[in-house]
CSV table of C-alpha atoms and ligand atoms in Angstrom, one decimal:
chain,number,residue,atom,x,y,z
A,242,UNK,CA,170.4,127.6,84.7
A,243,UNK,CA,170.9,124.3,86.1
A,244,UNK,CA,172.3,121.7,83.5
A,245,UNK,CA,171.0,118.6,85.3
A,246,UNK,CA,167.4,118.9,84.5
A,247,UNK,CA,165.6,116.3,82.4
A,248,UNK,CA,164.7,116.9,78.7
A,249,UNK,CA,161.2,117.5,79.7
A,250,UNK,CA,161.9,120.2,82.2
A,251,UNK,CA,164.6,121.6,80.0
A,252,UNK,CA,161.7,122.0,77.2
A,253,UNK,CA,159.1,123.2,79.8
A,254,UNK,CA,161.6,126.0,80.8
A,255,UNK,CA,162.1,126.9,77.2
A,256,UNK,CA,158.4,127.3,76.7
A,257,UNK,CA,157.7,129.2,79.9
A,258,UNK,CA,160.3,131.6,78.9
A,259,UNK,CA,158.2,132.7,75.9
A,260,UNK,CA,155.8,135.1,77.1
A,261,UNK,CA,152.8,133.8,75.2
A,262,UNK,CA,150.0,135.7,76.6
A,263,UNK,CA,146.9,134.7,74.6
A,264,UNK,CA,146.5,134.7,71.6
A,265,UNK,CA,150.4,135.0,71.3
A,266,UNK,CA,152.4,131.8,70.7
A,267,UNK,CA,155.9,133.6,70.6
A,268,UNK,CA,157.4,130.6,68.7
A,269,UNK,CA,156.4,127.9,70.9
A,270,UNK,CA,154.9,125.9,68.1
A,271,UNK,CA,157.9,126.5,65.9
A,272,UNK,CA,160.2,125.1,68.7
A,273,UNK,CA,158.0,122.0,69.0
A,274,UNK,CA,157.5,121.6,65.2
A,275,UNK,CA,161.4,121.7,64.9
A,276,UNK,CA,161.6,118.6,67.4
A,277,UNK,CA,158.9,116.6,65.6
A,278,UNK,CA,160.1,117.2,61.9
A,279,UNK,CA,163.1,114.7,62.4
A,280,UNK,CA,160.9,111.9,63.9
A,281,UNK,CA,158.9,111.9,60.7
A,282,UNK,CA,156.0,114.2,61.5
A,283,UNK,CA,154.2,116.0,58.6
A,284,UNK,CA,153.7,119.7,59.9
A,285,UNK,CA,150.8,122.0,59.0
A,286,UNK,CA,150.5,125.4,60.2
A,287,UNK,CA,146.8,126.5,60.2
A,288,UNK,CA,146.9,130.2,61.3
A,289,UNK,CA,143.7,131.9,61.6
A,290,UNK,CA,142.9,135.5,62.7
A,291,UNK,CA,146.1,136.1,64.6
A,292,UNK,CA,145.9,132.6,66.3
A,293,UNK,CA,148.7,130.1,65.6
A,294,UNK,CA,147.7,126.5,65.2
A,295,UNK,CA,149.9,123.5,64.6
A,296,UNK,CA,148.7,120.2,63.3
A,297,UNK,CA,151.6,117.6,63.3
A,298,UNK,CA,150.9,114.0,62.3
A,299,UNK,CA,153.2,110.9,62.1
A,300,UNK,CA,151.7,108.0,60.0
A,301,UNK,CA,148.6,107.5,57.9
A,302,UNK,CA,146.9,104.5,59.3
A,303,UNK,CA,144.3,104.1,62.0
A,304,UNK,CA,144.0,104.4,64.9
A,305,UNK,CA,144.9,108.0,65.4
A,306,UNK,CA,146.0,109.0,68.8
A,307,UNK,CA,146.0,112.9,69.2
A,308,UNK,CA,147.6,114.9,72.1
A,309,UNK,CA,146.0,118.1,72.2
A,310,UNK,CA,146.9,121.4,74.1
A,311,UNK,CA,147.6,125.2,74.1
A,312,UNK,CA,150.7,127.3,74.2
A,313,UNK,CA,148.9,130.4,75.1
A,314,UNK,CA,148.9,131.6,78.8
A,315,UNK,CA,146.6,134.1,80.9
A,316,UNK,CA,148.0,137.4,81.8
A,317,UNK,CA,150.5,137.5,84.8
A,318,UNK,CA,148.6,139.9,87.0
A,319,UNK,CA,150.9,142.0,89.1
A,320,UNK,CA,154.5,141.1,88.2
A,321,UNK,CA,155.8,142.5,91.4
A,322,UNK,CA,153.8,140.1,93.3
A,323,UNK,CA,155.5,137.0,91.9
A,324,UNK,CA,158.4,135.4,93.8
A,325,UNK,CA,160.3,135.2,90.7
A,326,UNK,CA,159.5,137.0,87.3
A,327,UNK,CA,156.7,135.1,85.6
A,328,UNK,CA,158.6,134.4,82.3
A,329,UNK,CA,162.0,133.7,83.9
A,330,UNK,CA,160.8,130.0,84.7
A,331,UNK,CA,163.0,129.6,87.8
A,332,UNK,CA,163.3,126.4,89.6
A,333,UNK,CA,162.4,126.9,93.2
A,334,UNK,CA,161.9,124.0,95.8
A,335,UNK,CA,162.0,121.7,92.7
A,336,UNK,CA,159.1,123.4,91.1
A,337,UNK,CA,159.1,125.4,87.8
A,338,UNK,CA,157.6,128.7,88.7
A,339,UNK,CA,156.1,130.8,86.0
A,340,UNK,CA,153.1,131.8,84.0
A,341,UNK,CA,151.8,128.7,82.0
A,342,UNK,CA,154.0,126.3,83.9
A,343,UNK,CA,150.9,124.2,85.0
A,344,UNK,CA,148.4,125.5,82.5
A,345,UNK,CA,149.3,124.0,80.3
A,346,UNK,CA,153.1,124.1,79.2
A,347,UNK,CA,154.0,121.2,81.4
A,348,UNK,CA,151.4,119.1,79.6
A,349,UNK,CA,152.8,120.2,76.3
A,350,UNK,CA,156.3,119.5,77.1
A,351,UNK,CA,155.4,116.1,78.5
A,352,UNK,CA,153.7,115.2,75.3
A,353,UNK,CA,156.5,116.1,73.2
A,354,UNK,CA,159.2,114.3,75.1
A,355,UNK,CA,156.9,111.3,75.5
A,356,UNK,CA,156.4,111.1,71.6
A,357,UNK,CA,160.2,111.4,71.2
A,358,UNK,CA,160.9,108.5,73.4
A,359,UNK,CA,158.3,106.3,72.0
A,360,UNK,CA,158.9,106.8,68.4
A,361,UNK,CA,162.8,106.2,68.8
A,362,UNK,CA,162.0,103.0,70.6
A,363,UNK,CA,159.3,101.8,68.5
A,364,UNK,CA,159.8,103.5,65.0
A,365,UNK,CA,157.3,101.0,63.4
A,366,UNK,CA,154.3,101.5,65.9
A,367,UNK,CA,150.9,100.9,64.5
A,368,UNK,CA,148.4,103.6,63.7
A,369,UNK,CA,149.2,107.3,63.7
A,370,UNK,CA,150.2,109.9,66.4
A,371,UNK,CA,149.3,113.6,66.1
A,372,UNK,CA,149.9,116.8,68.1
A,373,UNK,CA,147.3,119.4,67.9
A,374,UNK,CA,148.5,123.0,69.4
A,375,UNK,CA,146.7,126.3,69.5
A,376,UNK,CA,147.4,129.6,70.9
A,377,UNK,CA,143.7,130.5,71.5
A,378,UNK,CA,142.3,128.4,74.4
A,379,UNK,CA,142.6,131.0,77.1
A,380,UNK,CA,140.9,133.6,75.0
A,381,UNK,CA,137.7,133.4,73.0
A,382,UNK,CA,138.7,130.0,71.5
A,383,UNK,CA,137.1,130.8,68.3
A,384,UNK,CA,140.1,130.4,65.9
A,385,UNK,CA,141.8,127.8,67.7
A,386,UNK,CA,141.2,124.0,68.2
A,387,UNK,CA,137.8,124.5,66.4
A,388,UNK,CA,139.4,125.9,63.4
A,389,UNK,CA,141.6,122.8,63.1
A,390,UNK,CA,138.9,120.4,63.8
A,391,UNK,CA,136.8,122.1,61.1
A,392,UNK,CA,139.7,121.5,58.6
A,393,UNK,CA,140.2,117.9,59.7
A,394,UNK,CA,136.3,117.4,59.3
A,395,UNK,CA,136.3,118.8,55.9
A,396,UNK,CA,138.9,116.5,54.6
A,397,UNK,CA,137.4,113.3,56.5
A,398,UNK,CA,140.6,113.1,58.8
A,399,UNK,CA,139.1,111.5,62.0
A,400,UNK,CA,140.5,111.1,65.5
A,401,UNK,CA,140.1,108.0,67.6
A,402,UNK,CA,141.8,108.9,70.8
A,403,UNK,CA,142.6,112.3,72.0
A,404,UNK,CA,144.4,113.2,75.2
A,405,UNK,CA,144.2,116.9,76.3
A,406,UNK,CA,147.1,117.9,78.7
A,407,UNK,CA,145.0,120.3,80.9
A,408,UNK,CA,145.9,120.3,84.5
A,409,UNK,CA,143.3,117.8,86.0
A,410,UNK,CA,145.2,116.6,89.0
A,411,UNK,CA,143.9,118.0,92.4
A,412,UNK,CA,145.8,116.8,95.4
A,413,UNK,CA,148.3,114.4,93.7
A,414,UNK,CA,149.5,113.8,90.3
A,415,UNK,CA,147.1,111.2,88.9
A,416,UNK,CA,144.2,111.6,91.3
A,417,UNK,CA,141.6,112.9,88.6
A,418,UNK,CA,141.1,112.2,84.9
A,419,UNK,CA,138.4,114.2,83.2
A,420,UNK,CA,136.3,112.4,80.7
A,421,UNK,CA,133.9,114.9,79.9
A,422,UNK,CA,132.7,118.4,81.0
A,423,UNK,CA,129.5,120.2,81.6
A,424,UNK,CA,128.0,122.5,79.3
A,425,UNK,CA,127.9,126.2,79.7
A,426,UNK,CA,125.2,128.5,78.9
A,427,UNK,CA,125.0,132.3,79.7
A,428,UNK,CA,122.2,134.8,79.6
A,429,UNK,CA,121.6,138.6,79.9
A,430,UNK,CA,118.2,139.6,81.0
A,431,UNK,CA,117.1,143.3,80.7
A,432,UNK,CA,114.2,144.0,82.9
A,433,UNK,CA,112.2,147.1,81.7
A,434,UNK,CA,110.5,149.4,83.9
A,435,UNK,CA,109.6,153.2,84.1
A,436,UNK,CA,111.9,155.8,85.4
A,437,UNK,CA,110.5,158.3,88.0
A,438,UNK,CA,110.9,160.3,91.2
A,439,UNK,CA,111.2,158.2,94.4
A,440,UNK,CA,108.5,160.4,95.9
A,441,UNK,CA,106.2,159.6,93.0
A,442,UNK,CA,106.1,155.7,92.7
A,443,UNK,CA,102.7,155.5,91.4
A,444,UNK,CA,104.0,157.4,88.3
A,445,UNK,CA,106.8,155.0,87.7
A,446,UNK,CA,107.6,151.3,87.5
A,447,UNK,CA,110.6,150.0,89.5
A,448,UNK,CA,112.3,147.0,87.8
A,449,UNK,CA,114.4,146.2,90.9
A,450,UNK,CA,111.1,145.7,92.9
A,451,UNK,CA,109.9,143.5,90.1
A,452,UNK,CA,113.2,141.5,89.5
A,453,UNK,CA,114.1,140.9,93.0
A,454,UNK,CA,111.6,138.1,93.8
A,455,UNK,CA,111.9,136.6,90.2
A,456,UNK,CA,115.6,136.3,90.8
A,457,UNK,CA,115.2,134.7,94.2
A,458,UNK,CA,113.0,132.3,92.6
A,459,UNK,CA,115.5,131.6,89.6
A,460,UNK,CA,118.3,131.0,92.2
A,461,UNK,CA,116.2,128.4,93.9
A,462,UNK,CA,115.3,126.3,91.1
A,463,UNK,CA,116.7,122.6,91.2
A,464,UNK,CA,117.5,121.8,87.6
A,465,UNK,CA,118.4,118.2,88.0
A,466,UNK,CA,120.2,115.8,90.3
A,467,UNK,CA,123.1,115.2,87.9
A,468,UNK,CA,123.8,111.5,87.1
A,469,UNK,CA,126.6,108.9,87.6
A,470,UNK,CA,129.0,111.0,85.7
A,471,UNK,CA,127.8,114.8,86.1
A,472,UNK,CA,127.2,116.8,89.2
A,473,UNK,CA,123.8,118.7,89.4
A,474,UNK,CA,123.3,121.6,87.2
A,475,UNK,CA,124.1,125.1,88.7
A,476,UNK,CA,123.2,128.6,88.1
A,477,UNK,CA,125.2,131.6,89.2
A,478,UNK,CA,124.3,135.3,88.9
A,479,UNK,CA,127.6,137.2,87.9
A,480,UNK,CA,126.4,140.9,87.3
A,481,UNK,CA,123.6,142.9,88.2
A,482,UNK,CA,123.1,146.6,87.4
A,483,UNK,CA,120.3,149.2,87.9
A,484,UNK,CA,120.1,152.7,89.1
A,485,UNK,CA,121.3,156.2,87.7
A,486,UNK,CA,123.6,156.8,90.8
A,487,UNK,CA,121.1,159.4,92.1
A,488,UNK,CA,119.2,158.4,95.2
A,489,UNK,CA,116.1,160.0,94.4
A,490,UNK,CA,115.5,158.5,91.0
A,491,UNK,CA,113.6,155.1,90.3
A,492,UNK,CA,115.7,153.4,87.7
A,493,UNK,CA,114.2,152.6,84.2
A,494,UNK,CA,115.8,149.3,83.7
A,495,UNK,CA,117.8,146.3,85.6
A,496,UNK,CA,120.2,144.2,83.7
A,497,UNK,CA,121.3,140.8,85.2
A,498,UNK,CA,123.8,138.1,83.8
A,499,UNK,CA,123.9,134.6,85.0
A,500,UNK,CA,125.6,131.5,83.8
A,501,UNK,CA,124.5,127.8,84.0
A,502,UNK,CA,126.9,125.0,84.1
A,503,UNK,CA,124.6,122.1,83.1
A,504,UNK,CA,124.6,118.5,82.9
A,505,UNK,CA,123.1,116.3,80.1
A,506,UNK,CA,120.0,115.8,82.4
A,507,UNK,CA,118.8,119.2,81.5
A,508,UNK,CA,118.7,120.6,77.9
A,509,UNK,CA,119.3,124.2,76.5
A,510,UNK,CA,115.7,124.2,75.5
A,511,UNK,CA,114.4,123.4,79.1
A,512,UNK,CA,116.7,125.9,80.7
A,513,UNK,CA,115.5,128.7,78.2
A,514,UNK,CA,111.8,128.0,78.3
A,515,UNK,CA,112.0,127.8,82.1
A,516,UNK,CA,113.8,131.3,82.6
A,517,UNK,CA,111.3,132.8,79.9
A,518,UNK,CA,108.2,131.5,81.7
A,519,UNK,CA,109.6,132.5,85.3
A,520,UNK,CA,109.9,136.2,84.2
A,521,UNK,CA,106.6,136.2,82.5
A,522,UNK,CA,105.0,134.7,85.5
A,523,UNK,CA,106.2,137.9,87.4
A,524,UNK,CA,104.8,139.9,84.8
A,525,UNK,CA,108.0,141.6,83.9
A,526,UNK,CA,108.9,143.1,80.5
A,527,UNK,CA,112.2,141.5,79.5
A,528,UNK,CA,114.6,141.1,76.7
A,529,UNK,CA,116.6,137.9,77.3
A,530,UNK,CA,119.8,137.2,75.2
A,531,UNK,CA,121.6,133.9,75.4
A,532,UNK,CA,125.3,132.6,74.8
A,533,UNK,CA,125.6,129.0,74.2
A,534,UNK,CA,129.3,128.6,75.1
A,535,UNK,CA,129.7,124.7,75.4
A,536,UNK,CA,127.6,121.6,75.1
A,537,UNK,CA,128.2,118.8,77.7
A,538,UNK,CA,130.1,115.8,76.6
A,539,UNK,CA,131.3,112.4,77.9
A,540,UNK,CA,133.7,109.8,77.0
A,541,UNK,CA,132.2,106.5,78.0
A,542,UNK,CA,134.9,104.4,80.2
A,543,UNK,CA,136.6,102.1,77.6
A,544,UNK,CA,139.8,101.8,75.8
A,545,UNK,CA,141.3,105.3,76.3
A,546,UNK,CA,140.2,105.8,80.0
A,547,UNK,CA,141.6,102.1,80.8
A,548,UNK,CA,145.0,103.0,79.0
A,549,UNK,CA,145.1,106.2,81.0
A,550,UNK,CA,144.2,104.7,84.4
A,551,UNK,CA,146.6,101.8,83.8
A,552,UNK,CA,149.5,104.2,83.0
A,553,UNK,CA,148.8,106.3,86.0
A,554,UNK,CA,148.5,103.3,88.3
A,555,UNK,CA,151.9,101.9,87.1
A,556,UNK,CA,153.6,105.2,87.6
A,557,UNK,CA,152.2,106.7,90.8
A,558,UNK,CA,150.2,103.8,92.2
A,559,UNK,CA,147.0,105.8,92.4
A,560,UNK,CA,143.4,104.7,90.9
A,561,UNK,CA,142.5,107.9,89.2
A,562,UNK,CA,138.8,109.3,89.5
A,563,UNK,CA,136.9,109.9,86.3
A,564,UNK,CA,135.3,113.2,86.8
A,565,UNK,CA,133.5,116.0,84.8
A,566,UNK,CA,134.1,118.8,86.8
A,567,UNK,CA,136.1,122.2,86.2
A,568,UNK,CA,135.5,124.8,83.5
A,569,UNK,CA,135.1,124.3,79.7
A,570,UNK,CA,137.9,123.0,77.8
A,571,UNK,CA,138.8,122.4,74.2
A,572,UNK,CA,137.8,119.0,74.6
A,573,UNK,CA,134.2,120.3,73.6
A,574,UNK,CA,135.4,120.8,70.0
A,575,UNK,CA,137.0,117.5,69.5
A,576,UNK,CA,134.4,115.2,71.4
A,577,UNK,CA,131.6,115.9,68.7
A,578,UNK,CA,133.9,114.2,66.1
A,579,UNK,CA,133.1,110.8,67.8
A,580,UNK,CA,136.7,110.6,69.1
A,581,UNK,CA,137.2,109.3,72.8
A,582,UNK,CA,138.7,112.5,74.6
A,583,UNK,CA,139.9,112.6,78.0
A,584,UNK,CA,142.0,115.2,79.8
A,585,UNK,CA,144.9,114.4,82.1
A,586,UNK,CA,147.7,116.7,83.4
A,587,UNK,CA,149.5,118.0,86.4
A,588,UNK,CA,148.1,119.6,89.8
A,589,UNK,CA,145.9,122.6,89.1
A,590,UNK,CA,146.1,124.1,92.6
A,591,UNK,CA,147.9,127.4,91.2
A,592,UNK,CA,146.7,127.8,87.8
A,593,UNK,CA,146.0,131.5,86.8
A,594,UNK,CA,147.4,132.6,90.0
A,595,UNK,CA,150.4,134.5,91.1
A,596,UNK,CA,153.4,131.9,91.4
A,597,UNK,CA,151.7,129.4,89.1
A,598,UNK,CA,154.1,126.3,89.6
A,599,UNK,CA,154.5,122.6,88.8
A,600,UNK,CA,156.5,119.9,90.5
A,601,UNK,CA,159.6,118.8,88.3
A,602,UNK,CA,159.0,115.3,89.6
A,603,UNK,CA,155.4,115.3,88.5
A,604,UNK,CA,156.4,116.7,84.9
A,605,UNK,CA,158.8,113.7,84.4
A,606,UNK,CA,156.3,111.3,85.7
A,607,UNK,CA,153.5,112.9,83.5
A,608,UNK,CA,155.7,112.4,80.5
A,609,UNK,CA,156.2,108.6,81.2
A,610,UNK,CA,152.4,108.3,81.8
A,611,UNK,CA,151.7,109.8,78.2
A,612,UNK,CA,154.5,107.4,76.9
A,613,UNK,CA,152.8,104.5,78.4
A,614,UNK,CA,149.4,105.5,76.8
A,615,UNK,CA,151.3,105.7,73.4
A,616,UNK,CA,152.8,102.0,74.1
A,617,UNK,CA,149.2,100.5,75.2
A,618,UNK,CA,147.5,101.9,72.2
A,619,UNK,CA,149.9,102.0,69.4
A,620,UNK,CA,152.9,99.8,70.5
A,621,UNK,CA,153.8,96.8,68.7
A,622,UNK,CA,151.3,93.9,69.0
A,623,UNK,CA,152.7,90.9,70.9
A,624,UNK,CA,151.7,88.4,68.3
B,83,LIG,ZN1,144.7,125.3,80.0
């Protein structure tokens, strides 16, 4: 191991070496807690159902600025396909290579060192700083951030600003800040027919023939046009199944699963009613079940987005775009508390892939950007 790496890169390497495949944490949170404790943070572990959660807070006054993230990572895939073993955290071409390097141990390491520098320089900052970590973001996410937020809500502890360190940058560090996310709604539809012999179709009812035109119509629906902050709502079919495997049997049922990523211009109720009446209009017998995974949220540009844009501009000279694309994130659990929530982190080009990597220079810059947000929102007032 090279000894001339920065504090942030050294911490990142330490974290990547812990093979915390979701929902495992493998001591990542303990390592971080041990660094925050001497800075005056109050530590609370909030484990739930095998998930590790850490809430660490310094100060009792408002406003409260929270850095949020996850210590779990997705599985490695074929280990032999990696250039270097996924939990060795080797530095190759000035990048840390390993599972979780970009998603999102870089963000977590950058938050911790930003807090360390800020607190040692400005021990009497105003407001409070907290770190919220979970080991269940990549999994079902039921006992992670949501659990911590439920407990904070129950005791009336409210968040003013929250920065989630997910990898949001696309081409260059600092090009994209997410200030909201689309909603996610899943559906499974079972179309019932009547099984029979292909030579005797008048004695059967083929659900494939019934469903095909209905699905074509479903895919062609224009749900909305999006708005200034959100792209249009989209629907994608992910699975279709029908058939017994035999070529002379008309199947008795067809099942199809699809997912909508929706903007606030369309409601869940509208989507559900539209889908229901579409199948009814095709005279199909269906059972429809829904999975409401995430509601859309938006943080209106203001104090927090301004501070982040200013910090990014000063560090890398870019004007970051505010965007609501990408998958769901734990921001969906924090935004309903009324907090301003944004996500900003390193380049996401290799996340969940073989040879996931993050640039060392970007990680150091990210830490300085987070530090600048702390200075702008909680630093000593001029007067
Ligand atoms: Zn992530």
